[in-house]
Tab-separated table of C-alpha atoms in Angstrom:
chain	number	residue	atom	x	y	z
A	1	MET	CA	15.326	-31.931	29.344
A	2	GLN	CA	13.022	-35.460	30.501
A	3	PHE	CA	14.852	-38.626	30.222
A	4	PRO	CA	12.903	-42.172	28.944
A	5	PRO	CA	12.671	-44.330	31.988
A	6	VAL	CA	15.889	-46.702	32.302
A	7	GLU	CA	15.529	-50.391	32.141
A	8	ALA	CA	18.107	-52.420	34.806
A	9	PRO	CA	20.494	-54.452	32.689
A	10	LYS	CA	19.313	-58.062	32.685
A	11	GLN	CA	20.299	-59.447	36.125
A	12	SER	CA	19.539	-63.081	35.451
A	13	HIS	CA	22.618	-63.166	32.960
A	14	GLY	CA	25.503	-61.688	35.111
A	15	HIS	CA	23.611	-64.433	37.975
A	16	ALA	CA	23.783	-67.109	35.974
A	17	VAL	CA	27.678	-66.425	34.427
A	18	ALA	CA	28.931	-65.414	38.053
A	19	ASP	CA	27.248	-68.606	39.397
A	20	ALA	CA	28.934	-71.029	36.034
A	21	LEU	CA	32.237	-69.356	37.192
A	22	ALA	CA	31.584	-70.194	40.707
A	23	GLY	CA	30.499	-74.323	39.726
A	24	SER	CA	33.183	-75.009	37.264
A	25	THR	CA	35.779	-77.687	37.503
A	26	ARG	CA	38.184	-75.508	34.799
A	27	GLY	CA	40.306	-74.766	37.453
A	28	LEU	CA	40.554	-71.199	36.764
A	29	ALA	CA	39.522	-68.817	39.833
A	30	LEU	CA	38.757	-65.353	38.483
A	31	GLY	CA	38.331	-63.400	41.579
A	32	ARG	CA	37.130	-59.906	40.535
A	33	LEU	CA	37.672	-60.499	36.543
A	34	GLY	CA	34.375	-63.204	37.585
A	35	SER	CA	32.740	-60.561	38.917
A	36	LEU	CA	33.218	-57.919	36.227
A	37	ALA	CA	32.864	-60.792	33.871
A	38	ALA	CA	29.144	-61.464	35.492
A	39	TRP	CA	28.359	-57.171	35.061
A	40	ILE	CA	29.589	-57.220	31.410
A	41	ALA	CA	26.584	-60.254	31.016
A	42	SER	CA	24.439	-58.461	32.319
A	43	VAL	CA	24.908	-55.143	30.422
A	44	GLN	CA	25.304	-56.973	26.658
A	45	GLY	CA	22.080	-59.388	27.748
A	46	ALA	CA	23.912	-62.424	27.047
A	47	ASP	CA	24.824	-66.000	28.464
A	48	VAL	CA	28.413	-65.944	27.525
A	49	PRO	CA	30.178	-61.828	28.063
A	50	ALA	CA	32.122	-60.898	24.850
A	51	PRO	CA	35.103	-58.636	24.896
A	52	PHE	CA	33.799	-54.828	23.757
A	53	ALA	CA	34.221	-54.697	20.312
A	54	ARG	CA	33.475	-51.083	19.863
A	55	PRO	CA	34.365	-48.904	22.352
A	56	ARG	CA	34.339	-44.744	21.951
A	57	ALA	CA	35.896	-42.278	24.511
A	58	ILE	CA	34.273	-39.072	24.463
A	59	VAL	CA	36.487	-35.954	25.737
A	60	VAL	CA	34.940	-32.683	25.945
A	61	ALA	CA	36.775	-29.401	26.985
A	62	GLY	CA	35.286	-26.224	28.961
A	63	ASN	CA	36.387	-23.390	30.865
A	64	HIS	CA	35.354	-22.369	34.408
A	65	GLY	CA	35.392	-18.360	35.298
A	66	ILE	CA	36.558	-19.623	38.681
A	67	ALA	CA	39.434	-20.591	37.697
A	68	ALA	CA	40.471	-16.876	37.689
A	69	ARG	CA	40.443	-17.433	40.980
A	70	GLY	CA	44.113	-18.949	40.672
A	71	LEU	CA	42.865	-22.296	42.163
A	72	SER	CA	44.589	-24.758	40.609
A	73	ALA	CA	48.217	-25.780	40.181
A	74	TRP	CA	47.385	-24.635	36.263
A	75	THR	CA	47.150	-21.693	34.680
A	76	ALA	CA	44.220	-21.157	33.208
A	77	GLU	CA	45.710	-21.240	29.533
A	78	ALA	CA	45.850	-25.039	30.481
A	79	GLY	CA	42.706	-26.351	29.524
A	80	SER	CA	43.626	-24.965	25.559
A	81	ALA	CA	47.020	-26.568	25.527
A	82	GLN	CA	45.620	-29.979	26.339
A	83	ALA	CA	42.855	-29.481	23.737
A	84	GLU	CA	44.836	-28.513	20.863
A	85	GLN	CA	47.566	-31.567	21.983
A	86	LEU	CA	44.072	-34.317	21.788
A	87	ARG	CA	43.374	-32.615	18.436
A	88	SER	CA	46.788	-33.311	16.934
A	89	GLY	CA	46.316	-36.803	18.183
A	90	ALA	CA	48.842	-36.562	21.143
A	91	GLY	CA	47.886	-36.458	24.716
A	92	PRO	CA	46.790	-39.058	27.442
A	93	ALA	CA	43.832	-39.767	26.192
A	94	HIS	CA	44.719	-40.689	22.615
A	95	ALA	CA	47.876	-43.149	24.153
A	96	ALA	CA	45.568	-44.962	26.368
A	97	ALA	CA	42.847	-45.475	23.709
A	98	ARG	CA	45.076	-46.886	21.458
A	99	LEU	CA	46.216	-49.617	23.798
A	100	ALA	CA	42.769	-49.877	25.183
A	101	GLY	CA	41.955	-50.318	21.646
A	102	SER	CA	38.847	-47.742	21.675
A	103	SER	CA	38.456	-44.524	19.022
A	104	LEU	CA	38.036	-41.126	20.669
A	105	ARG	CA	36.131	-38.074	19.821
A	106	PHE	CA	36.839	-34.760	20.652
A	107	ILE	CA	34.326	-32.417	21.731
A	108	GLY	CA	35.659	-28.781	21.849
A	109	ASP	CA	32.681	-26.591	21.058
A	110	TYR	CA	32.943	-25.617	24.950
A	111	LEU	CA	36.127	-24.343	25.177
A	112	ASP	CA	35.325	-20.963	23.953
A	113	THR	CA	32.091	-20.173	25.985
A	114	PRO	CA	32.002	-17.512	28.855
A	115	THR	CA	31.309	-19.148	31.949
A	116	GLY	CA	30.378	-16.903	35.282
A	117	ALA	CA	33.049	-17.118	38.406
A	118	ILE	CA	30.511	-19.523	40.432
A	119	ASP	CA	31.362	-17.781	43.863
A	120	ILE	CA	29.652	-14.763	43.079
A	121	GLU	CA	27.644	-15.399	39.938
A	122	PRO	CA	25.708	-18.282	37.892
A	123	ALA	CA	28.173	-20.345	35.230
A	124	VAL	CA	25.684	-19.913	32.819
A	125	SER	CA	22.390	-19.939	32.098
A	126	ALA	CA	19.272	-22.571	32.437
A	127	GLN	CA	18.817	-22.651	28.458
A	128	VAL	CA	22.408	-23.011	27.997
A	129	TRP	CA	22.844	-25.376	30.412
A	130	GLU	CA	19.680	-27.503	29.284
A	131	ALA	CA	21.106	-27.062	25.372
A	132	ALA	CA	24.268	-28.368	26.249
A	133	LEU	CA	22.325	-31.394	28.085
A	134	ALA	CA	20.394	-32.611	25.255
A	135	ALA	CA	23.716	-32.344	22.918
A	136	GLY	CA	25.532	-34.463	25.381
A	137	ALA	CA	22.544	-36.825	24.602
A	138	GLU	CA	22.784	-36.274	21.079
A	139	VAL	CA	25.906	-37.704	20.421
A	140	ALA	CA	25.535	-40.619	22.874
A	141	ASP	CA	22.946	-41.601	20.212
A	142	ASN	CA	24.401	-40.778	17.312
A	143	GLU	CA	27.703	-42.875	18.503
A	144	ILE	CA	25.410	-45.886	19.658
A	145	ASP	CA	23.267	-45.526	16.406
A	146	SER	CA	27.249	-46.127	14.718
A	147	GLY	CA	28.227	-48.805	16.620
A	148	ALA	CA	29.477	-48.162	20.082
A	149	ASP	CA	28.793	-50.716	22.811
A	150	ILE	CA	30.628	-49.115	25.695
A	151	LEU	CA	31.077	-45.071	26.112
A	152	VAL	CA	34.164	-44.018	28.208
A	153	PRO	CA	33.637	-39.914	28.564
A	154	GLY	CA	36.461	-37.572	29.832
A	155	ASP	CA	37.077	-34.048	30.698
A	156	ILE	CA	39.533	-31.257	30.079
A	157	GLY	CA	39.279	-28.136	32.006
A	158	VAL	CA	41.139	-26.343	34.660
A	159	GLY	CA	38.982	-25.953	38.011
A	160	ASN	CA	37.123	-29.187	37.154
A	161	THR	CA	37.742	-30.496	40.599
A	162	THR	CA	36.679	-27.479	42.362
A	163	ILE	CA	33.056	-27.671	40.479
A	164	ALA	CA	32.862	-31.193	41.150
A	165	ALA	CA	33.641	-30.694	44.480
A	166	ALA	CA	30.759	-27.822	44.414
A	167	VAL	CA	28.323	-30.115	43.079
A	168	TYR	CA	29.353	-32.756	45.309
A	169	GLY	CA	28.949	-30.549	48.422
A	170	THR	CA	25.695	-29.159	47.555
A	171	PHE	CA	23.558	-32.022	46.496
A	172	THR	CA	25.565	-34.112	49.995
A	173	ARG	CA	25.438	-31.781	52.467
A	174	THR	CA	28.833	-32.085	52.786
A	175	GLU	CA	30.866	-29.243	54.322
A	176	PRO	CA	33.398	-27.591	51.378
A	177	VAL	CA	36.779	-28.620	53.690
A	178	LYS	CA	35.326	-32.151	53.530
A	179	ALA	CA	34.339	-31.605	49.762
A	180	ILE	CA	37.751	-30.505	48.229
A	181	GLY	CA	41.036	-32.412	47.474
A	182	ARG	CA	44.523	-31.292	46.152
A	183	GLY	CA	43.272	-31.543	42.802
A	184	SER	CA	45.999	-30.446	40.335
A	185	GLY	CA	48.796	-30.938	42.862
A	186	ILE	CA	47.676	-27.600	45.013
A	187	ASN	CA	49.896	-26.342	47.923
A	188	ASP	CA	48.192	-25.206	51.017
A	189	LYS	CA	47.796	-21.561	49.919
A	190	VAL	CA	45.783	-22.228	46.910
A	191	TRP	CA	43.873	-25.130	48.887
A	192	LYS	CA	42.047	-22.058	51.332
A	193	VAL	CA	41.630	-20.243	48.034
A	194	LYS	CA	39.926	-23.200	46.947
A	195	ILE	CA	37.841	-23.672	50.135
A	196	ALA	CA	36.425	-20.102	49.764
A	197	ALA	CA	35.495	-20.589	46.411
A	198	VAL	CA	33.131	-23.372	47.109
A	199	ARG	CA	31.702	-22.441	50.071
A	200	ASP	CA	30.380	-19.035	48.798
A	201	ALA	CA	29.270	-21.232	45.463
A	202	MET	CA	27.603	-23.705	48.165
A	203	PHE	CA	26.038	-21.065	49.575
A	204	ARG	CA	24.679	-19.051	46.943
A	205	VAL	CA	22.776	-22.023	45.807
A	206	ARG	CA	21.574	-23.058	49.326
A	207	ASP	CA	17.684	-22.172	49.278
A	208	PHE	CA	17.402	-24.519	46.024
A	209	ARG	CA	19.841	-27.094	46.394
A	210	ASP	CA	17.501	-29.768	45.582
A	211	ASP	CA	16.696	-28.217	42.202
A	212	THR	CA	19.158	-30.760	40.377
A	213	GLU	CA	19.220	-28.808	37.152
A	214	ARG	CA	19.005	-25.138	38.590
A	215	VAL	CA	22.088	-26.188	40.623
A	216	CYS	CA	24.214	-27.436	38.023
A	217	ALA	CA	23.486	-24.124	35.334
A	218	GLU	CA	24.655	-22.296	38.616
A	219	LEU	CA	27.906	-23.963	39.677
A	220	THR	CA	28.811	-26.259	36.839
A	221	GLY	CA	28.922	-25.432	32.702
A	222	PRO	CA	27.875	-26.742	29.624
A	223	ASP	CA	31.132	-29.352	29.240
A	224	PHE	CA	29.775	-30.661	32.446
A	225	ALA	CA	25.901	-30.486	31.247
A	226	PHE	CA	27.289	-32.380	28.362
A	227	LEU	CA	28.807	-35.221	30.315
A	228	VAL	CA	25.319	-35.541	32.130
A	229	GLY	CA	23.096	-35.748	29.049
A	230	LEU	CA	25.554	-38.571	27.512
A	231	THR	CA	25.891	-40.382	30.232
A	232	ALA	CA	22.196	-40.559	31.275
A	233	GLN	CA	21.254	-41.234	27.491
A	234	ALA	CA	23.479	-44.026	26.893
A	235	ALA	CA	22.088	-45.315	29.998
A	236	THR	CA	18.265	-45.427	28.563
A	237	ARG	CA	19.451	-46.575	25.296
A	238	ARG	CA	20.868	-49.706	27.287
A	239	THR	CA	24.268	-49.005	26.861
A	240	PRO	CA	27.363	-49.355	29.602
A	241	VAL	CA	29.300	-45.989	30.423
A	242	LEU	CA	33.108	-46.519	31.862
A	243	VAL	CA	33.758	-43.401	33.997
A	244	GLY	CA	37.503	-42.895	35.008
A	245	GLU	CA	38.096	-39.467	37.069
A	246	VAL	CA	36.242	-36.767	39.227
A	247	TYR	CA	34.778	-34.564	36.918
A	248	PRO	CA	32.719	-37.921	34.993
A	249	THR	CA	32.294	-39.322	38.238
A	250	VAL	CA	30.245	-36.216	39.754
A	251	ALA	CA	28.493	-35.664	36.205
A	252	ALA	CA	27.430	-39.865	36.467
A	253	TYR	CA	26.109	-38.899	39.687
A	254	VAL	CA	23.844	-36.087	38.691
A	255	ALA	CA	22.790	-38.228	35.637
A	256	GLU	CA	21.496	-40.809	38.016
A	257	ARG	CA	19.241	-37.664	39.495
A	258	LEU	CA	18.187	-37.153	36.289
A	259	ALA	CA	17.759	-40.369	35.030
A	260	PRO	CA	16.874	-42.655	37.772
A	261	GLY	CA	18.361	-46.237	37.252
A	262	THR	CA	21.666	-44.755	35.338
A	263	LYS	CA	23.776	-46.426	37.880
A	264	GLY	CA	23.210	-49.857	36.564
A	265	TRP	CA	25.302	-49.323	33.224
A	266	LEU	CA	28.188	-47.482	34.835
A	267	LEU	CA	31.410	-49.278	35.753
A	268	ALA	CA	34.246	-47.174	37.649
A	269	GLY	CA	37.634	-47.700	35.915
A	270	GLN	CA	39.720	-46.212	38.726
A	271	THR	CA	39.475	-44.088	42.218
A	272	THR	CA	41.722	-40.784	43.126
A	273	ALA	CA	41.966	-39.668	46.388
A	274	GLU	CA	39.105	-36.588	45.918
A	275	PRO	CA	36.441	-36.234	48.572
A	276	ALA	CA	33.680	-35.746	45.573
A	277	HIS	CA	35.246	-38.778	43.469
A	278	THR	CA	34.925	-41.624	45.976
A	279	GLY	CA	31.839	-39.998	47.740
A	280	CYS	CA	30.161	-40.329	44.637
A	281	LEU	CA	30.954	-43.783	43.652
A	282	GLU	CA	30.108	-44.467	47.239
A	283	ALA	CA	26.519	-42.787	46.452
A	284	LEU	CA	26.566	-45.061	43.320
A	285	ASP	CA	27.890	-48.214	44.800
A	286	LEU	CA	30.252	-48.546	42.085
A	287	LYS	CA	33.535	-50.498	42.767
A	288	PRO	CA	36.684	-49.234	40.815
A	289	VAL	CA	38.392	-51.654	38.894
A	290	LEU	CA	41.591	-50.054	39.767
A	291	ALA	CA	43.526	-47.822	42.136
A	292	LEU	CA	45.106	-45.735	39.808
A	293	ASP	CA	44.774	-42.151	41.902
A	294	MET	CA	45.344	-40.992	37.916
A	295	LYS	CA	44.010	-37.107	38.056
A	296	THR	CA	45.478	-37.053	34.245
A	297	GLY	CA	41.681	-36.183	32.719
A	298	GLN	CA	40.672	-37.143	29.531
A	299	GLY	CA	39.677	-40.347	30.313
A	300	ALA	CA	42.703	-41.822	30.330
A	301	GLY	CA	41.700	-43.553	33.764
A	302	ALA	CA	38.731	-44.962	32.347
A	303	LEU	CA	40.621	-46.302	28.953
A	304	ALA	CA	43.384	-47.719	31.684
A	305	ALA	CA	41.023	-49.998	32.829
A	306	LEU	CA	39.235	-50.895	29.691
A	307	PRO	CA	41.893	-53.904	28.723
A	308	GLN	CA	40.795	-55.398	32.462
A	309	LEU	CA	37.174	-55.913	31.398
A	310	ASN	CA	38.157	-57.044	28.396
A	311	LEU	CA	40.448	-59.755	29.688
A	312	ALA	CA	37.879	-60.656	32.398
A	313	ALA	CA	35.232	-61.276	28.897
A	314	GLU	CA	37.675	-63.295	27.709
A	315	LEU	CA	38.840	-65.731	30.428
A	316	ALA	CA	35.195	-66.180	31.651
A	317	GLY	CA	34.365	-67.366	27.835
A	318	GLU	CA	36.962	-69.690	27.943
A	319	VAL	CA	35.631	-70.818	30.969
A	320	LEU	CA	32.047	-71.002	30.131
A	321	ALA	CA	32.580	-72.207	26.300
A	322	GLY	CA	34.872	-75.007	28.027
A	323	GLY	CA	37.781	-73.820	26.045
A	324	ALA	CA	39.962	-73.515	29.004
A	325	SER	CA	42.332	-76.047	29.962
A	326	SER	CA	42.290	-77.817	33.460
A	327	SER	CA	44.593	-77.545	36.383
A	328	ASP	CA	44.829	-78.745	39.702
């Protein structure tokens, strides 16, 4: 699908907020919170940033045929168990969402969708990937039309870091050994299995590695396509997206490839040691709010940063409105 052109955030508002904070005599040096406040003003198109009133987390579950290779510390059934926990109202994402003042929507449509083992065969057909991309865009539209003012994508899926590494390695020409990390906490033996899987997957797509959608259909799955569509469409609708873990971050990197300008609407909630994560953050020019190294998934790492954004907006609003008390 073709995404509409992405308009850049209103940088003039962000610059004005940054200048006002820098020149304030109220005695508050906000540091990084000040730059976050300026970013919020830019994406809100506001003279004074406001805390996000209706954040919405969207957690999508998927499965990967490559997980059968035993390249994770988790069994292939762990994804289904996490999904059931989330459906019951429990799990890391719900806990983080409650504390962050966010609502949460779970997408389980792709949990039972068959996907191929990417080291020897395509993950899904181009048609399946395209349909999931459009579904993600549709959910973005629905959520924004319902009043969401920031989206927080999350993921559930065994083998997600393997998929992320294969996509990152392919598009950035990074060797498999430098593209993968320890993911769920794998040992050296499993790490070698993971390297082989990513190497063979990247080799399969080498002749068309600049064809973004074809590569992604071969290497990812409908849950990944959904996240790409969600992120890209949010950007076209001038709605910010807060990413936290490696899978949504690599999806955001792909969204930028399909809808240039998307990165202007992105903020990184946290970072991990996964090379695909740090590499995509660098490519997107994103500086994480927190350094948590959370590999929990489900968007929990991004949700952990959301209160910091609202604090930044609240404090900046106090200074700009003249409501802060002065100090020496």
